[in-house]
XYZ file of C-alpha atoms in Angstrom:
675
model
C 63.048 -238.772 -24.955
C 65.855 -236.213 -24.704
C 66.448 -234.899 -21.200
C 66.262 -231.250 -22.260
C 62.722 -231.695 -23.433
C 61.568 -233.330 -20.069
C 59.914 -231.412 -17.175
C 59.183 -233.021 -13.790
C 56.645 -230.790 -12.090
C 54.303 -230.861 -9.139
C 50.986 -229.040 -8.681
C 50.674 -227.859 -5.075
C 48.270 -225.723 -3.113
C 45.863 -225.433 -0.247
C 42.901 -227.851 -0.120
C 40.168 -226.600 -2.505
C 42.318 -224.157 -4.494
C 41.632 -226.141 -7.685
C 44.774 -228.302 -8.156
C 42.981 -231.372 -9.432
C 40.607 -229.331 -11.624
C 43.630 -227.583 -13.184
C 45.377 -230.927 -13.745
C 42.276 -232.316 -15.438
C 42.352 -229.397 -17.873
C 46.127 -229.974 -18.487
C 45.451 -233.663 -19.342
C 42.630 -232.652 -21.635
C 44.505 -229.961 -23.578
C 47.600 -232.148 -23.967
C 45.440 -234.836 -25.525
C 45.822 -237.298 -22.704
C 42.054 -237.384 -21.922
C 39.181 -237.148 -24.327
C 36.860 -235.609 -21.762
C 37.306 -233.245 -18.822
C 36.938 -234.962 -15.479
C 35.374 -232.992 -12.614
C 36.082 -233.426 -8.888
C 32.460 -232.473 -8.048
C 31.106 -235.286 -10.224
C 33.608 -237.755 -8.757
C 35.089 -238.595 -12.155
C 38.453 -236.737 -12.005
C 41.252 -238.877 -13.505
C 43.774 -237.871 -10.909
C 41.456 -238.538 -7.971
C 41.161 -242.207 -8.890
C 40.994 -243.720 -5.408
C 37.504 -244.485 -4.224
C 37.984 -242.478 -1.050
C 39.163 -239.445 -2.989
C 35.974 -239.541 -5.040
C 33.826 -239.959 -1.940
C 35.520 -237.141 -0.079
C 36.220 -234.841 -3.064
C 39.859 -234.324 -1.995
C 43.255 -235.561 -3.150
C 44.853 -238.072 -0.806
C 47.667 -239.720 -2.698
C 49.960 -238.048 -5.205
C 48.898 -239.372 -8.582
C 51.648 -239.319 -11.252
C 51.016 -238.913 -14.911
C 52.860 -238.059 -18.108
C 51.674 -235.812 -20.954
C 53.166 -234.016 -23.964
C 52.943 -230.403 -24.907
C 54.846 -228.762 -27.790
C 57.260 -231.693 -28.165
C 58.088 -231.706 -24.493
C 57.392 -234.540 -22.036
C 55.814 -233.308 -18.761
C 55.752 -235.644 -15.787
C 53.094 -234.275 -13.407
C 52.551 -235.172 -9.803
C 49.280 -233.973 -8.357
C 49.918 -233.523 -4.644
C 47.372 -233.455 -1.773
C 46.572 -230.129 -0.133
C 45.491 -231.422 3.262
C 47.923 -231.075 6.124
C 47.458 -234.685 7.309
C 49.038 -235.851 4.014
C 52.216 -233.747 4.441
C 54.353 -236.799 3.745
C 52.773 -237.224 0.331
C 53.751 -233.600 -0.525
C 57.180 -234.014 1.019
C 58.143 -237.083 -0.934
C 56.810 -235.612 -4.209
C 58.806 -232.346 -3.742
C 61.890 -234.375 -3.119
C 61.916 -235.696 -6.724
C 60.498 -232.640 -8.563
C 62.526 -230.188 -10.625
C 59.822 -227.449 -10.610
C 56.338 -226.771 -9.303
C 53.165 -224.882 -10.092
C 51.617 -223.207 -7.008
C 47.833 -222.847 -7.423
C 46.220 -220.061 -5.440
C 42.575 -219.250 -5.095
C 41.760 -215.616 -6.292
C 39.359 -215.301 -3.383
C 41.236 -217.010 -0.462
C 44.735 -215.919 -1.548
C 47.590 -217.540 0.341
C 45.845 -220.028 2.690
C 47.553 -221.895 5.582
C 48.365 -225.057 3.730
C 49.745 -223.056 0.693
C 52.275 -221.615 3.161
C 53.193 -224.978 4.532
C 53.704 -226.478 1.059
C 55.468 -223.358 -0.231
C 58.018 -223.532 2.610
C 58.507 -227.267 2.043
C 59.376 -226.373 -1.583
C 61.806 -223.730 -0.264
C 63.518 -226.412 1.752
C 64.067 -228.574 -1.344
C 64.966 -225.449 -3.484
C 62.237 -226.178 -6.076
C 61.791 -223.400 -8.706
C 58.089 -222.351 -8.984
C 55.638 -220.573 -11.181
C 52.224 -219.571 -9.750
C 48.703 -219.735 -11.121
C 45.942 -217.651 -9.570
C 42.786 -219.652 -10.202
C 39.023 -219.022 -9.694
C 39.027 -215.474 -11.214
C 35.250 -216.011 -11.930
C 34.355 -216.463 -8.225
C 32.611 -213.774 -6.210
C 35.256 -211.934 -4.166
C 38.085 -212.716 -6.642
C 40.874 -210.126 -6.498
C 44.062 -210.837 -8.449
C 46.001 -207.896 -6.989
C 45.311 -208.814 -3.358
C 46.721 -212.309 -3.970
C 49.849 -210.761 -5.441
C 50.281 -208.806 -2.289
C 49.625 -211.915 -0.197
C 52.367 -213.890 -2.059
C 54.772 -211.072 -1.394
C 54.043 -210.593 2.320
C 53.183 -214.129 3.476
C 55.449 -216.224 1.332
C 58.346 -213.781 1.108
C 58.469 -214.382 -2.674
C 58.789 -211.901 -5.572
C 55.680 -212.330 -7.729
C 56.138 -211.166 -11.350
C 52.841 -211.186 -13.342
C 53.282 -212.260 -16.925
C 49.538 -211.976 -17.443
C 46.823 -209.828 -15.828
C 43.061 -210.589 -15.869
C 40.541 -208.578 -17.870
C 37.765 -208.054 -15.310
C 36.927 -210.179 -12.287
C 34.104 -212.289 -10.876
C 31.319 -212.607 -13.429
C 32.908 -209.975 -15.711
C 36.200 -211.972 -16.066
C 36.600 -212.466 -19.820
C 40.267 -213.254 -20.545
C 43.877 -212.228 -19.886
C 46.418 -209.685 -21.135
C 49.711 -211.264 -22.045
C 52.308 -208.706 -20.863
C 55.172 -210.344 -22.762
C 53.495 -210.134 -26.241
C 51.123 -207.296 -25.244
C 48.033 -209.051 -26.646
C 44.603 -209.962 -25.372
C 43.902 -213.661 -24.854
C 40.265 -214.788 -24.959
C 38.928 -218.325 -24.609
C 35.832 -219.341 -26.525
C 33.210 -219.685 -23.752
C 30.949 -221.822 -26.015
C 33.634 -224.484 -26.511
C 35.863 -226.364 -24.058
C 38.451 -223.618 -24.011
C 40.764 -225.288 -26.637
C 40.520 -222.227 -28.958
C 42.431 -219.144 -27.813
C 41.968 -215.851 -29.724
C 44.905 -213.488 -29.621
C 44.198 -209.902 -30.570
C 45.576 -206.349 -30.062
C 44.699 -204.800 -26.714
C 41.534 -202.726 -26.762
C 41.629 -199.116 -25.606
C 39.781 -199.782 -22.342
C 42.566 -202.132 -21.188
C 45.551 -200.342 -22.734
C 46.458 -198.048 -19.810
C 46.386 -200.978 -17.299
C 48.398 -203.167 -19.689
C 51.057 -200.490 -20.120
C 51.251 -199.846 -16.381
C 51.888 -203.552 -15.624
C 54.273 -203.976 -18.538
C 56.345 -201.159 -17.088
C 56.337 -202.928 -13.707
C 57.411 -206.133 -15.405
C 60.342 -204.405 -17.219
C 61.223 -202.550 -13.978
C 61.374 -205.802 -12.058
C 63.377 -207.671 -14.726
C 65.709 -204.713 -15.098
C 67.076 -205.481 -11.669
C 68.376 -208.804 -12.999
C 69.408 -207.689 -16.518
C 71.432 -204.596 -17.494
C 70.438 -205.146 -21.123
C 66.711 -204.898 -20.311
C 67.325 -201.886 -18.098
C 69.267 -200.014 -20.859
C 66.597 -200.736 -23.534
C 63.869 -199.770 -21.092
C 65.551 -196.424 -20.148
C 66.212 -195.682 -23.854
C 62.493 -196.277 -24.557
C 63.319 -199.087 -26.990
C 61.323 -202.303 -27.542
C 62.673 -205.248 -25.396
C 62.805 -208.390 -27.520
C 60.466 -211.223 -26.362
C 63.248 -213.792 -26.379
C 65.414 -211.614 -24.063
C 62.450 -211.220 -21.667
C 61.868 -214.964 -21.645
C 65.520 -215.879 -21.055
C 65.857 -213.480 -18.111
C 62.560 -214.747 -16.590
C 63.717 -218.341 -17.079
C 67.133 -217.762 -15.474
C 65.648 -216.009 -12.443
C 62.804 -218.511 -12.004
C 65.308 -221.341 -11.939
C 67.547 -219.565 -9.345
C 64.355 -218.781 -7.405
C 64.735 -214.993 -7.469
C 61.216 -214.508 -8.962
C 57.900 -216.314 -9.362
C 56.180 -215.770 -12.694
C 52.426 -215.348 -12.189
C 49.653 -216.656 -14.466
C 45.932 -216.228 -14.003
C 42.667 -217.893 -15.051
C 39.655 -219.951 -14.113
C 40.230 -223.680 -14.616
C 36.542 -224.562 -14.057
C 35.583 -222.111 -16.906
C 38.429 -223.507 -19.080
C 40.297 -220.236 -19.147
C 44.023 -219.670 -18.563
C 45.392 -223.207 -18.414
C 47.360 -223.371 -21.720
C 49.618 -220.347 -20.850
C 50.527 -222.217 -17.620
C 51.670 -225.202 -19.716
C 53.713 -222.824 -21.911
C 55.159 -221.360 -18.682
C 56.211 -224.870 -17.450
C 58.211 -225.366 -20.646
C 59.508 -221.791 -20.977
C 60.467 -221.085 -17.350
C 60.837 -224.343 -15.320
C 64.105 -226.278 -15.569
C 64.917 -229.419 -17.510
C 66.572 -231.990 -15.200
C 70.093 -231.391 -16.474
C 69.904 -227.638 -15.750
C 69.882 -228.249 -12.056
C 72.805 -228.694 -9.684
C 74.346 -232.243 -9.356
C 72.514 -234.441 -6.820
C 73.919 -234.799 -3.295
C 74.482 -238.420 -2.258
C 76.451 -240.431 0.353
C 78.990 -243.017 -0.724
C 78.477 -246.107 1.545
C 81.946 -247.584 0.824
C 83.914 -244.391 1.281
C 81.568 -243.013 3.964
C 81.663 -239.504 2.492
C 79.209 -237.108 0.799
C 79.541 -236.944 -3.023
C 77.820 -235.225 -5.959
C 76.304 -237.115 -8.826
C 76.050 -235.603 -12.283
C 72.543 -235.828 -13.788
C 73.458 -237.791 -16.939
C 72.270 -240.951 -18.638
C 75.894 -241.855 -19.266
C 76.676 -242.228 -15.482
C 76.103 -245.183 -13.138
C 72.496 -245.991 -12.216
C 71.104 -243.967 -9.310
C 67.363 -243.816 -8.684
C 65.125 -242.982 -5.660
C 61.882 -244.862 -4.774
C 59.724 -241.920 -3.762
C 56.338 -243.626 -3.478
C 54.829 -247.135 -3.332
C 51.264 -247.892 -4.322
C 49.572 -251.265 -4.051
C 47.756 -252.622 -7.066
C 45.284 -255.506 -6.859
C 46.753 -257.340 -9.837
C 50.426 -256.232 -10.173
C 51.294 -255.924 -6.439
C 53.625 -253.115 -5.337
C 54.044 -250.325 -7.872
C 57.308 -248.463 -7.121
C 57.489 -244.925 -8.377
C 61.156 -244.194 -9.183
C 62.934 -240.990 -10.063
C 66.117 -241.739 -12.067
C 68.910 -239.210 -11.382
C 71.722 -240.903 -13.286
C 72.196 -243.751 -15.712
C 69.463 -245.903 -17.335
C 67.133 -248.471 -15.752
C 66.124 -251.359 -18.036
C 63.358 -253.885 -17.535
C 64.443 -257.495 -16.841
C 67.684 -256.455 -15.180
C 68.971 -256.886 -11.625
C 69.619 -253.773 -9.435
C 70.799 -253.257 -5.855
C 68.670 -251.761 -3.080
C 71.240 -249.993 -0.923
C 68.993 -249.300 2.059
C 67.871 -252.982 2.343
C 71.269 -254.357 1.164
C 69.435 -256.723 -1.194
C 69.320 -257.352 -4.908
C 66.069 -256.543 -6.666
C 64.767 -257.700 -10.030
C 63.154 -255.163 -12.325
C 60.109 -256.805 -13.850
C 58.207 -254.333 -15.964
C 58.618 -250.564 -16.294
C 55.471 -248.526 -16.781
C 54.730 -244.953 -17.817
C 51.790 -243.888 -15.629
C 48.706 -241.816 -16.391
C 47.039 -241.556 -13.053
C 45.775 -245.125 -12.637
C 46.242 -246.396 -16.233
C 49.667 -247.256 -17.699
C 51.665 -248.203 -20.749
C 54.735 -250.467 -20.778
C 58.202 -249.157 -21.704
C 61.556 -250.972 -21.995
C 63.825 -248.508 -20.151
C 63.870 -245.179 -18.325
C 66.767 -242.752 -18.265
C 68.239 -239.982 -16.137
C 65.805 -237.111 -15.420
C 62.700 -239.236 -15.888
C 60.046 -240.728 -13.619
C 58.491 -244.122 -14.078
C 56.878 -247.054 -12.223
C 58.619 -250.378 -11.655
C 56.710 -253.658 -11.059
C 58.420 -256.637 -9.442
C 60.507 -255.227 -6.616
C 60.022 -257.220 -3.364
C 61.796 -255.251 -0.695
C 61.648 -251.636 -1.810
C 60.143 -249.089 0.535
C 59.583 -245.298 0.243
C 62.911 -243.528 0.363
C 65.112 -246.429 -0.849
C 67.987 -245.860 -3.263
C 68.323 -248.164 -6.312
C 71.830 -248.493 -7.840
C 74.279 -251.205 -9.123
C 76.051 -253.345 -6.566
C 79.439 -251.777 -7.529
C 78.194 -248.263 -7.003
C 76.680 -248.134 -3.519
C 75.445 -244.721 -2.805
C 72.562 -243.362 -0.711
C 70.513 -240.505 -2.064
C 69.367 -238.013 0.531
C 67.214 -239.574 3.170
C 63.685 -238.170 3.663
C 62.673 -237.298 7.213
C 59.047 -237.559 8.256
C 57.453 -236.211 11.474
C 56.388 -238.592 14.180
C 52.679 -239.599 14.239
C 50.615 -238.009 17.026
C 47.340 -239.966 17.058
C 46.555 -243.638 17.408
C 43.647 -246.125 17.307
C 43.451 -249.770 18.366
C 42.311 -252.157 15.632
C 41.490 -255.893 15.850
C 40.191 -258.420 13.380
C 36.655 -259.691 14.018
C 37.538 -263.319 13.112
C 40.620 -265.478 12.931
C 40.334 -265.645 9.170
C 40.593 -261.809 9.054
C 43.875 -261.933 10.977
C 46.135 -262.643 8.031
C 44.198 -260.306 5.760
C 44.647 -257.457 8.235
C 48.374 -258.184 8.715
C 48.783 -258.065 4.921
C 46.748 -254.827 4.627
C 48.699 -253.005 7.367
C 52.014 -254.196 5.895
C 51.060 -252.818 2.472
C 49.914 -249.511 3.932
C 53.183 -249.208 5.918
C 55.224 -249.711 2.767
C 53.191 -246.989 1.050
C 53.106 -244.440 3.847
C 56.189 -243.741 6.046
C 54.137 -241.667 8.504
C 51.857 -244.702 9.242
C 53.076 -246.794 12.226
C 51.835 -250.183 13.453
C 52.808 -251.501 16.906
C 51.547 -254.091 19.333
C 50.701 -252.961 22.878
C 52.847 -255.112 25.106
C 50.382 -255.071 27.972
C 47.043 -255.535 26.142
C 48.304 -257.394 23.063
C 46.238 -255.025 20.920
C 47.423 -253.764 17.554
C 47.769 -249.972 17.625
C 48.049 -247.945 14.427
C 49.277 -244.360 14.424
C 49.058 -241.453 11.947
C 49.402 -237.738 11.421
C 45.858 -236.651 12.255
C 42.173 -237.657 12.494
C 41.608 -237.505 8.745
C 44.808 -239.446 7.982
C 43.826 -242.258 10.368
C 40.257 -242.234 9.169
C 41.392 -242.689 5.583
C 43.800 -245.530 6.530
C 41.165 -247.311 8.580
C 38.571 -246.931 5.807
C 41.120 -248.417 3.311
C 41.684 -251.430 5.601
C 37.926 -252.058 5.875
C 36.848 -251.270 2.323
C 39.752 -251.681 -0.066
C 41.277 -254.705 1.669
C 37.804 -255.967 2.871
C 38.967 -256.763 6.391
C 36.258 -257.126 9.036
C 37.695 -255.313 12.044
C 36.775 -253.472 15.252
C 38.313 -250.031 15.565
C 38.681 -248.170 18.849
C 38.358 -244.471 19.469
C 41.351 -242.196 18.571
C 43.972 -241.970 21.319
C 46.656 -239.344 21.670
C 50.283 -240.373 21.540
C 51.670 -239.028 24.833
C 55.389 -238.789 25.792
C 57.173 -238.899 29.187
C 60.113 -236.887 30.434
C 61.857 -235.833 33.678
C 61.928 -232.431 35.370
C 64.806 -232.748 37.845
C 68.372 -234.054 37.940
C 69.053 -237.317 39.861
C 72.163 -239.436 40.430
C 71.406 -243.132 40.864
C 73.538 -246.171 41.606
C 72.406 -249.549 40.160
C 73.890 -252.934 41.079
C 73.006 -255.999 39.044
C 73.947 -259.424 40.437
C 72.688 -262.677 39.015
C 73.977 -266.206 38.455
C 73.225 -267.356 34.895
C 74.334 -270.827 33.669
C 76.559 -271.283 36.678
C 78.435 -268.009 36.039
C 78.110 -264.974 38.217
C 77.180 -261.812 36.385
C 77.884 -258.508 38.146
C 77.662 -254.869 37.180
C 77.751 -251.728 39.385
C 77.118 -248.411 37.574
C 76.190 -244.831 38.518
C 73.965 -242.850 36.158
C 73.035 -239.181 36.237
C 69.748 -238.364 34.606
C 68.765 -234.788 33.752
C 66.138 -232.944 31.658
C 66.964 -231.419 28.234
C 65.259 -228.528 26.430
C 62.098 -229.439 24.619
C 62.798 -230.926 21.165
C 66.482 -231.745 21.904
C 65.795 -235.523 22.076
C 67.402 -238.228 24.228
C 71.128 -238.444 24.770
C 73.537 -240.942 26.389
C 77.117 -239.864 27.175
C 79.943 -241.446 29.157
C 82.203 -239.447 31.504
C 84.391 -242.422 32.438
C 88.157 -242.230 32.096
C 89.660 -244.285 29.233
C 90.774 -247.301 31.270
C 87.858 -247.412 33.717
C 85.724 -249.831 31.651
C 86.243 -251.711 28.349
C 84.493 -249.991 25.391
C 82.295 -252.983 24.627
C 80.803 -252.727 28.152
C 80.211 -248.964 27.800
C 78.373 -249.851 24.591
C 76.314 -252.449 26.473
C 75.247 -249.875 29.073
C 74.320 -247.476 26.219
C 72.233 -250.218 24.512
C 70.445 -250.905 27.828
C 69.653 -247.225 28.430
C 68.505 -246.603 24.859
C 66.260 -249.641 24.939
C 64.738 -248.221 28.167
C 64.082 -244.835 26.442
C 61.238 -246.629 24.651
C 58.980 -246.735 27.691
C 58.762 -244.410 30.693
C 57.528 -245.602 34.102
C 54.464 -243.380 34.366
C 52.209 -244.956 31.686
C 54.715 -246.731 29.420
C 54.867 -243.996 26.735
C 58.183 -243.289 24.938
C 60.494 -240.850 26.797
C 61.853 -237.648 25.225
C 64.428 -234.907 26.011
C 66.396 -236.837 28.671
C 70.163 -236.740 29.086
C 71.701 -239.793 30.693
C 75.343 -239.545 31.812
C 77.454 -242.573 32.944
C 79.404 -240.976 35.751
C 81.018 -243.954 37.598
C 81.431 -247.709 37.484
C 82.716 -250.543 39.715
C 84.413 -253.022 37.390
C 85.170 -256.629 38.404
C 86.913 -258.307 35.522
C 86.008 -261.870 36.605
C 82.243 -261.268 37.045
C 81.691 -258.572 34.332
C 79.587 -259.462 31.296
C 77.845 -257.562 28.517
C 74.466 -258.995 29.664
C 74.989 -257.623 33.197
C 75.948 -254.119 32.051
C 73.114 -253.933 29.541
C 70.664 -254.993 32.202
C 72.146 -252.491 34.689
C 71.773 -249.724 32.086
C 68.063 -250.514 31.508
C 67.186 -251.016 35.236
C 69.263 -248.021 36.278
C 67.451 -245.753 33.833
C 64.047 -247.015 35.005
C 64.899 -246.397 38.706
C 66.483 -242.970 38.118
C 63.529 -241.970 35.904
C 61.048 -242.646 38.768
C 63.100 -240.472 41.128
C 63.564 -237.531 38.680
C 60.006 -236.064 38.981
C 58.657 -237.570 35.753
C 55.805 -235.786 33.887
C 53.478 -236.696 31.087
C 53.711 -234.612 27.942
C 50.880 -234.178 25.474
C 51.019 -233.002 21.814
C 49.967 -229.420 21.129
C 48.839 -228.517 17.630
C 49.015 -225.370 15.493
C 45.552 -224.547 14.252
C 44.500 -222.374 11.264
C 40.778 -221.688 11.319
C 39.054 -219.926 8.371
C 35.511 -218.686 8.992
C 33.161 -215.841 7.892
C 33.449 -212.684 10.035
C 29.929 -213.133 11.496
C 31.017 -216.280 13.399
C 34.481 -215.341 14.503
C 33.461 -214.535 18.114
C 31.812 -217.925 18.587
C 34.763 -219.726 16.967
C 37.282 -218.014 19.306
C 35.242 -218.725 22.432
C 34.864 -222.400 21.267
C 38.647 -222.645 20.918
C 39.246 -221.151 24.323
C 36.824 -223.694 25.929
C 38.984 -226.448 24.407
C 42.100 -225.078 26.072
C 43.210 -223.277 22.919
C 45.279 -220.084 22.867
C 44.568 -217.626 20.031
C 47.869 -216.200 18.696
C 46.617 -213.918 15.890
C 43.685 -212.996 13.721
C 43.750 -211.660 10.175
C 40.833 -210.267 8.123
C 40.471 -211.185 4.431
C 37.829 -210.441 1.885
C 36.245 -213.872 2.074
C 36.927 -214.884 5.670
C 38.712 -214.325 8.987
C 41.887 -216.330 9.592
C 42.417 -217.326 13.255
C 45.803 -218.819 14.242
C 45.798 -220.740 17.543
C 47.415 -223.542 19.531
C 45.515 -226.227 21.415
C 46.123 -229.659 23.032
C 45.332 -232.452 20.517
C 43.273 -234.416 22.989
C 40.739 -231.540 23.227
C 40.427 -231.218 19.437
C 38.698 -234.552 18.634
C 35.434 -233.976 16.862
C 36.282 -230.285 16.245
C 35.282 -230.622 12.530
C 31.643 -231.158 13.492
C 31.691 -228.353 16.133
C 33.180 -225.891 13.699
C 30.597 -226.722 11.048
C 27.708 -226.183 13.427
C 29.271 -222.932 14.727
C 29.666 -221.540 11.200
C 26.655 -223.073 9.416
C 29.036 -225.312 7.472
C 31.160 -222.424 6.203
C 34.249 -222.773 8.479
C 37.312 -224.912 7.703
C 40.477 -225.650 9.696
C 43.867 -227.226 9.291
C 45.912 -228.620 12.170
C 49.527 -229.744 12.436
C 51.791 -230.868 15.254
C 53.630 -228.022 17.048
C 55.305 -229.321 20.223
C 54.943 -231.460 23.317
C 54.081 -229.726 26.605
C 53.296 -231.034 30.176
C 49.789 -232.378 30.480
C 47.645 -230.110 32.627
């Protein structure tokens, strides 16, 4: 398929704004599905994982392809829950455009903000769809204001709703100045366009004027025609909207109710009319391994192969399914490629075009497209696939450190290998999932981004991989640091294999500001110590950073300076200096008033106004600090910070405090000394 008729889009929003419901309608109207799946019934195409159907939320980004007006649209349905930030992050990395879905009642909710700012970071052009206009409390104009103030975006409505709540009956298209009505008796496939009735005319003209006023800022031609009172051609309007959507000056706004099958087709038209084709975007940034310099890659099928593995999904029959975005060149099945990150050759078995969890086989995939490859053995999320002669690294994705852990152990010896295999597969799929063995207890400890994230992963190990295992209670991942500056002299003397090994070093250890990380520097003069021995000391110190002396947790925000050394050429060895570095750090750490740091979380709690007092006092009892409170039509929005260790089980508490009507999202903020 020609590149200019391809669109790679994501659908992103807060949990429960209606992303998956909207995607189901898109698949239905584009002819991909013959029935409309519903999240509430557990039969949504995009929520194909058993756990997603059980919980009624999206966990993994499902990828699917559909066709609309001779254009190919690759859609990635992203999760809305903050624990699955990595899923959103890796999807945004490979998208060219996105549709932000907002609830007409809730407006811009906490997770919408997080995802929106992630999209800002990757410079993804967006259009927005205000959903759930049929719900009690729906207010289109409040959401517009919300988008402006909370997201710092410039919303430009291309449609406005006729009525709201139960009286919502259709939209007014401000570009063509027509009424759009969906046949309520059918599945919404039939749209009736008609002239605007008198009762809506004044409102339509008011908003058309606002549209022309807004676009006039970006186009002198529109401004002149508008001031002269002449008709502005539809094509001119569309081209100005397209140009300014792609450069992210404006966000076109659509409106509807996906559940009532109203408003979805214009969003599809908007994807094609206003979001970019792959080749319209800037060249891709990459790093040349051989030249060790940053380069730009043209987005063209004629160039050398460059693709990014942005997601891995395990399949019972086919093994690892690698989702790849091709930026340049063409990938053909049956050929050999080079995995730059792993420095290994990979064989491309089959190439599949995905539709959620079903697929069709294709022979090749070109620049600008997304497909799934079967047969790669070493690939992991974030790896770059190229040819051996063209070794480049596409931008690396950075994921936050996990903050919560549980111990897990197989019940029987026969489950041991099954569990090892399950954890290995989950680690390949999810870069925020960590597995480590506790050196003291020998227990396997798995870590994730939050209670829900770990709960989902553990349930997958038990149910999907059918491993019988015992799982401990969640534990917080603490860190250790120092609070004072100490200078320490360390002497290492040992006879190994008949040879004396000697090292005498002086280290200065001092605290850094929170979030600055660990640092090792040498203040030695050039001839004081050979470089390979300075490197050995650095290796020893950096290895010791992994475990503090208080409780063995990793250390953070410590600066170690090598200030002096006593060098004996005959007795010096790399082993001695590395050991001196490690032992010297441990001893200095103990003297430098070490403290335990615990993770503090940012909390967004949404609850009805009647319960807000109880919610705030409940947070205060858990050591939380309330930073702000905002009143909305449907709920109160409380922003707070609290130590993670005090937040276990908060879901249940909040439900009982608010009669099941409160929700909250939590994400890592910073580490602070444990009280």
